[in-house]
């Protein structure tokens, strides 16, 4: 598995440090937030890298779901790379662009050939749907892929004068007629499907580089401001960040003056305002919990809190010993195998061979989402249960009344 370096201004943290320049100062020296989900994501990436490079090494997967998701990603990348050059886990360094401090990252897959550049990012997470358009992390990867191409092409060349960042970019951009970024996120439902693409123009790349360098410079200011938002989710400074604390106090002060009132009694505008701010607070509370667990695991007391074991489940010590011991039919010991999901059966019979009439898309209900979410809003409410009344009926105004 590739070992990743972590830069303060690394690509995977772009959203955080471009929105919150003060976070770089606050996070200095702190380890990255590590969760079971992050570890699971690393295993899925290792498996994908293994399959794409066909290195023959084996990587443990977490079962069918991981294999299904990784297969989807690998098939997508292989189809895109047919007859072209594929590089996986491409580490790049933006030093030819003379950034104010070290900037680098690792792109999951970079495909070149036919004067076209494709950068593919695999997202194993299911909790947060990631959009491809204007995705800062992916734009960073495009810049990285272009810069690494320039470096490779000019390796061993001696320049009489230092090459300017704009000359590097202009040369690299001239190598392509088309540039595309892709996200493959098999486990998070999205109206555009598990794989989404966005075509990036050379002008947008140049504009992004200027923005990136400006924001990178802003992080060096000793008074760089803190700005809380959705990007706080994976910030290691959450548990003690003064801006998140200020946010919490603001919610408490402005949205309800004393104890939290019953949800039914609040004006809907207040409900909406609290929900918007609460997403930041939820991340903060999760970080507080993780911090308390880490303290207790290290043997340090946390007043009023303790670690307890999760409810134990009985497990077989040795399944072979059980089979030997049981005198009845062995089938008594096995539960029925669950039916595989449509996605899993698709892996068996092939994507094109699964008859669409055999399955349906069934949602388990509604989920609350912020207005900027790209999924279409569902129309529900009493007006959906009744047909529109004709104009001029007792309950509906006539055309004249409407005009009046
Ligand atoms: S928790 Fe949020 S506001 Fe605080 S430093 Fe991190 S990103 Fe910035």
XYZ file of C-alpha atoms and ligand atoms in Angstrom:
412
model
C 0.000 0.000 0.000
C 1.205 3.509 -0.804
C 2.368 5.504 2.197
C 0.856 8.996 2.177
C 2.627 12.123 3.304
C 0.482 14.762 4.903
C 1.047 18.421 4.148
C -0.625 21.244 6.042
C -1.906 22.475 2.687
C -2.560 18.998 1.278
C -5.158 18.385 -1.424
C -7.478 16.302 0.751
C -7.824 19.227 3.178
C -8.336 21.939 0.536
C -11.913 22.708 1.485
C -10.932 23.278 5.108
C -7.877 25.481 4.718
C -9.244 27.561 1.843
C -12.398 28.373 3.841
C -10.739 28.555 7.258
C -7.148 29.841 6.848
C -6.667 29.947 10.643
C -7.212 26.170 10.861
C -3.660 25.531 9.621
C -2.233 27.363 12.642
C -4.693 25.714 15.034
C -4.102 22.170 13.721
C -0.298 22.416 13.639
C 1.193 19.372 15.393
C -2.156 17.590 15.834
C -2.643 14.128 14.359
C -5.277 13.787 11.615
C -8.722 12.696 12.787
C -8.874 8.927 12.455
C -12.208 7.144 12.604
C -13.316 3.581 11.829
C -14.816 4.999 8.608
C -11.473 6.505 7.590
C -9.748 3.170 8.254
C -12.403 1.381 6.200
C -11.858 3.899 3.367
C -8.105 3.231 3.434
C -8.717 -0.523 3.135
C -11.042 0.023 0.163
C -8.452 2.284 -1.524
C -5.699 -0.274 -0.917
C -7.843 -2.982 -2.489
C -8.607 -0.748 -5.501
C -4.933 0.124 -5.957
C -4.064 -3.554 -5.730
C -6.559 -4.538 -8.420
C -5.684 -1.684 -10.744
C -1.942 -2.255 -10.538
C -2.449 -6.017 -10.541
C 0.511 -6.296 -8.247
C -0.614 -9.678 -6.940
C -0.526 -8.631 -3.319
C -3.594 -9.486 -1.310
C -5.440 -6.934 0.748
C -8.154 -7.826 3.226
C -11.560 -6.490 2.286
C -14.506 -6.014 4.630
C -16.773 -8.360 2.696
C -19.234 -8.198 -0.142
C -20.110 -4.530 0.184
C -16.491 -3.443 -0.110
C -15.828 -5.795 -3.007
C -18.908 -4.528 -4.842
C -17.925 -0.878 -4.370
C -14.282 -1.415 -5.326
C -15.316 -3.439 -8.383
C -17.509 -0.559 -9.569
C -14.631 1.883 -9.223
C -12.072 -0.433 -10.846
C -14.362 -1.175 -13.808
C -15.029 2.538 -14.312
C -11.321 3.374 -14.310
C -10.420 0.460 -16.592
C -13.082 1.480 -19.138
C -11.818 5.060 -19.125
C -8.188 3.960 -19.440
C -8.686 1.550 -22.348
C -5.887 2.190 -24.872
C -4.500 5.020 -22.755
C -1.987 5.395 -19.948
C -3.214 4.765 -16.405
C -1.324 5.756 -13.261
C -2.743 4.985 -9.826
C -1.998 6.645 -6.487
C -0.113 9.441 -8.220
C 1.783 11.556 -5.701
C 2.597 15.081 -6.866
C 4.258 18.160 -5.519
C 3.322 21.722 -6.520
C 6.812 23.186 -5.915
C 7.207 24.290 -9.606
C 4.321 26.702 -8.881
C 6.368 28.257 -6.044
C 3.708 27.901 -3.332
C 4.212 29.773 -0.032
C 4.788 26.429 1.692
C 4.881 22.736 0.807
C 1.823 21.629 -1.167
C 1.279 18.088 -2.397
C -1.260 15.335 -2.668
C -2.031 11.903 -4.081
C -4.593 11.400 -6.833
C -6.331 8.005 -6.962
C -6.102 7.605 -10.747
C -4.701 9.784 -13.544
C -5.318 8.775 -17.151
C -3.656 10.397 -20.155
C -3.615 9.748 -23.885
C -5.389 11.087 -26.964
C -4.711 14.671 -25.765
C -7.166 14.105 -22.911
C -6.568 14.143 -19.145
C -8.858 12.299 -16.716
C -8.515 12.413 -12.949
C -10.648 9.926 -10.993
C -11.321 10.065 -7.272
C -12.747 7.065 -5.392
C -14.981 7.898 -2.442
C -15.848 4.872 -0.324
C -17.812 6.859 2.277
C -21.585 6.583 2.371
C -22.399 9.382 4.806
C -21.641 12.522 2.791
C -22.530 12.747 -0.896
C -19.649 14.449 -2.718
C -20.334 16.611 -5.753
C -17.935 16.611 -8.684
C -18.558 20.103 -10.065
C -16.281 22.772 -8.642
C -14.800 20.204 -6.268
C -11.674 21.916 -4.896
C -9.899 18.650 -4.055
C -10.317 17.401 -7.631
C -9.213 20.711 -9.132
C -6.119 20.478 -6.909
C -5.483 16.980 -8.332
C -5.795 18.313 -11.892
C -3.196 20.984 -11.093
C -0.992 18.286 -9.516
C -1.314 16.016 -12.549
C -0.399 18.902 -14.890
C 2.589 19.948 -12.790
C 3.908 16.391 -12.504
C 3.647 16.052 -16.280
C 5.687 19.254 -16.737
C 8.304 17.988 -14.256
C 8.562 14.613 -15.949
C 8.919 16.143 -19.401
C 11.590 18.599 -18.270
C 13.542 16.268 -15.978
C 17.257 16.830 -16.546
C 16.693 20.119 -18.428
C 18.758 23.060 -17.179
C 17.048 26.427 -17.415
C 19.093 29.645 -17.529
C 16.308 31.467 -15.636
C 13.803 30.011 -13.184
C 10.625 28.955 -14.991
C 7.642 31.017 -13.889
C 4.561 29.228 -12.484
C 2.432 30.591 -15.336
C 4.891 29.186 -17.933
C 4.635 25.772 -16.231
C 0.850 25.859 -16.369
C 0.626 27.185 -19.931
C 2.965 24.420 -21.182
C 1.077 21.689 -19.283
C -2.352 22.906 -20.402
C -1.192 22.992 -24.030
C -0.767 19.190 -23.891
C -4.518 18.559 -23.677
C -7.670 19.348 -25.637
C -9.939 18.015 -22.909
C -9.706 17.644 -19.133
C -12.215 15.733 -17.025
C -12.602 15.006 -13.332
C -14.649 12.073 -12.035
C -15.959 10.931 -8.676
C -16.929 7.305 -8.143
C -18.904 6.987 -4.916
C -20.764 3.681 -5.068
C -22.253 3.654 -1.560
C -23.938 7.056 -1.443
C -27.096 7.418 -3.581
C -26.966 10.377 -5.991
C -29.462 11.371 -8.709
C -26.653 11.258 -11.306
C -25.564 7.757 -10.269
C -22.460 6.449 -8.487
C -20.025 7.954 -11.035
C -20.165 11.663 -11.875
C -17.961 13.624 -14.284
C -17.253 17.269 -14.914
C -15.289 18.818 -17.778
C -12.756 21.406 -16.621
C -11.671 24.257 -18.894
C -8.090 25.599 -19.022
C -9.366 29.005 -17.864
C -10.993 27.446 -14.805
C -7.749 25.634 -13.950
C -5.710 28.861 -14.205
C -8.269 30.731 -12.115
C -8.190 27.946 -9.517
C -4.374 27.982 -9.298
C -4.442 31.738 -8.604
C -7.133 31.221 -5.945
C -5.252 28.296 -4.390
C -1.989 30.235 -4.069
C -3.791 33.287 -2.659
C -5.528 31.158 -0.032
C -2.296 29.286 0.742
C -0.588 32.661 1.383
C -3.455 33.685 3.688
C -2.804 30.696 5.966
C 0.666 32.086 6.801
C -0.769 35.206 8.435
C -0.327 34.743 12.219
C -3.797 36.301 12.628
C -5.439 34.238 9.888
C -9.166 34.109 10.732
C -11.148 31.014 11.710
C -14.354 30.312 9.850
C -16.660 27.445 10.828
C -18.691 25.425 8.339
C -19.232 21.933 6.986
C -15.439 21.626 6.496
C -15.037 21.444 10.308
C -16.142 17.796 10.167
C -12.658 16.297 9.896
C -10.752 19.148 11.547
C -8.548 17.865 14.378
C -8.907 21.187 16.232
C -12.701 20.960 16.592
C -12.707 19.953 20.250
C -11.017 23.173 21.361
C -11.640 25.523 18.424
C -12.758 28.947 19.743
C -14.776 29.598 16.575
C -16.852 26.438 17.031
C -17.327 27.374 20.688
C -18.450 30.871 19.651
C -20.834 29.248 17.203
C -22.307 27.081 19.979
C -22.815 30.107 22.229
C -24.371 32.046 19.368
C -26.868 29.253 18.738
C -27.783 29.159 22.421
C -28.062 32.969 22.740
C -29.746 33.989 19.533
C -32.018 31.094 18.843
C -33.428 30.583 22.329
C -32.751 32.774 25.327
C -33.227 30.292 28.221
C -33.613 26.511 28.171
C -34.163 24.930 24.778
C -37.910 25.162 24.086
C -40.007 22.320 22.679
C -39.454 21.923 18.929
C -43.209 22.323 18.218
C -43.269 25.796 19.823
C -40.465 27.328 17.751
C -41.120 29.453 14.640
C -40.059 27.454 11.584
C -37.416 30.126 10.701
C -35.721 29.429 14.059
C -35.886 25.664 13.437
C -34.197 26.196 10.053
C -31.521 28.473 11.538
C -30.690 26.052 14.380
C -30.511 23.082 11.981
C -28.074 24.955 9.721
C -25.762 25.738 12.625
C -26.261 22.346 14.273
C -24.390 20.495 11.517
C -21.205 22.216 12.734
C -22.076 21.474 16.360
C -22.731 17.803 15.603
C -19.205 17.442 14.230
C -17.928 19.248 17.304
C -19.783 16.926 19.704
C -18.396 13.895 17.852
C -14.902 15.349 18.225
C -15.515 15.964 21.960
C -16.600 12.349 22.392
C -13.536 11.075 20.540
C -11.309 13.275 22.696
C -12.879 11.955 25.945
C -12.506 8.335 24.766
C -8.854 8.947 23.858
C -8.183 10.461 27.309
C -9.817 7.522 29.099
C -8.050 4.989 26.889
C -4.779 6.659 27.813
C -5.666 6.194 31.494
C -6.429 9.841 32.200
C -9.654 10.617 34.104
C -12.521 12.522 32.480
C -14.795 13.880 35.280
C -18.218 12.269 35.162
C -17.358 9.844 32.341
C -15.975 6.315 32.091
C -15.399 3.595 29.490
C -17.662 0.546 29.542
C -17.643 -2.540 27.365
C -20.250 -2.681 24.618
C -23.007 -5.254 25.141
C -21.173 -8.585 24.586
C -22.384 -10.938 21.867
C -21.773 -14.694 22.046
C -19.431 -15.979 19.337
C -18.278 -19.502 18.495
C -14.778 -20.217 19.772
C -14.173 -22.843 17.093
C -16.865 -23.548 14.442
C -15.198 -26.913 13.681
C -15.611 -28.007 17.300
C -19.297 -27.077 17.150
C -19.838 -29.192 14.022
C -18.123 -32.126 15.688
C -20.172 -31.778 18.873
C -23.634 -31.441 17.256
C -25.324 -34.783 16.596
C -28.346 -33.522 14.619
C -28.421 -32.555 10.914
C -25.726 -29.985 10.133
C -28.304 -27.835 8.336
C -29.717 -27.018 11.821
C -26.630 -24.945 12.429
C -26.824 -22.749 9.350
C -29.124 -19.815 8.759
C -30.549 -19.369 5.258
C -28.144 -17.461 3.041
C -29.603 -13.982 2.463
C -30.520 -13.066 -1.090
C -27.821 -10.990 -2.709
C -28.627 -7.376 -3.586
C -29.222 -6.305 -7.238
C -25.753 -4.685 -7.234
C -24.155 -7.948 -6.059
C -26.060 -10.099 -8.585
C -25.021 -7.595 -11.278
C -21.421 -8.457 -10.443
C -22.220 -12.137 -11.098
C -24.256 -11.888 -14.323
C -22.726 -8.728 -15.779
C -24.104 -5.192 -15.751
C -25.942 -5.435 -19.094
C -27.491 -8.844 -18.380
C -29.562 -8.048 -15.293
C -33.164 -7.495 -16.457
C -34.447 -4.110 -15.229
C -37.931 -5.593 -14.583
C -36.392 -7.781 -11.871
C -35.681 -4.917 -9.496
C -36.952 -1.473 -8.438
C -35.505 1.550 -6.713
C -37.258 1.725 -3.345
C -36.574 4.504 -0.892
C -37.180 3.805 2.777
C -38.705 7.253 3.331
C -37.702 10.899 3.339
C -34.502 12.477 4.584
C -33.993 16.095 5.523
C -31.417 17.845 3.317
C -30.189 21.440 3.055
C -31.474 23.545 0.149
C -28.157 23.354 -1.747
C -28.327 19.518 -1.879
C -28.563 18.468 -5.555
C -31.258 15.833 -5.064
C -34.668 17.106 -6.217
C -37.135 18.135 -3.494
C -40.018 15.726 -2.907
C -43.506 17.218 -3.178
C -45.545 16.185 -0.159
C -48.352 17.774 1.828
C -52.143 17.926 1.759
C -52.251 19.594 -1.677
C -50.680 16.453 -3.157
C -53.593 14.332 -1.916
C -56.347 16.253 -3.767
C -56.734 17.131 -7.444
C -56.725 20.863 -8.226
C -60.205 22.366 -7.826
C -61.669 23.903 -10.981
C -61.822 27.737 -10.978
C -65.109 29.186 -9.752
C -65.934 26.332 -7.318
C -66.816 27.192 -3.728
C -63.334 26.447 -2.448
C -61.314 27.872 -5.337
C -61.235 31.489 -6.561
C -62.532 32.123 -10.081
C -60.298 33.471 -12.821
C -61.793 36.942 -12.212
C -61.199 36.722 -8.489
C -57.619 35.751 -9.213
C -57.202 38.717 -11.540
C -58.800 41.190 -9.091
S -12.937 23.522 13.704
Fe -13.669 24.643 11.919
S -13.471 26.775 12.476
Fe -12.205 25.630 13.896
S -10.172 25.596 12.990
Fe -11.195 23.745 12.312
S -12.114 24.307 10.340
Fe -11.611 26.221 11.381
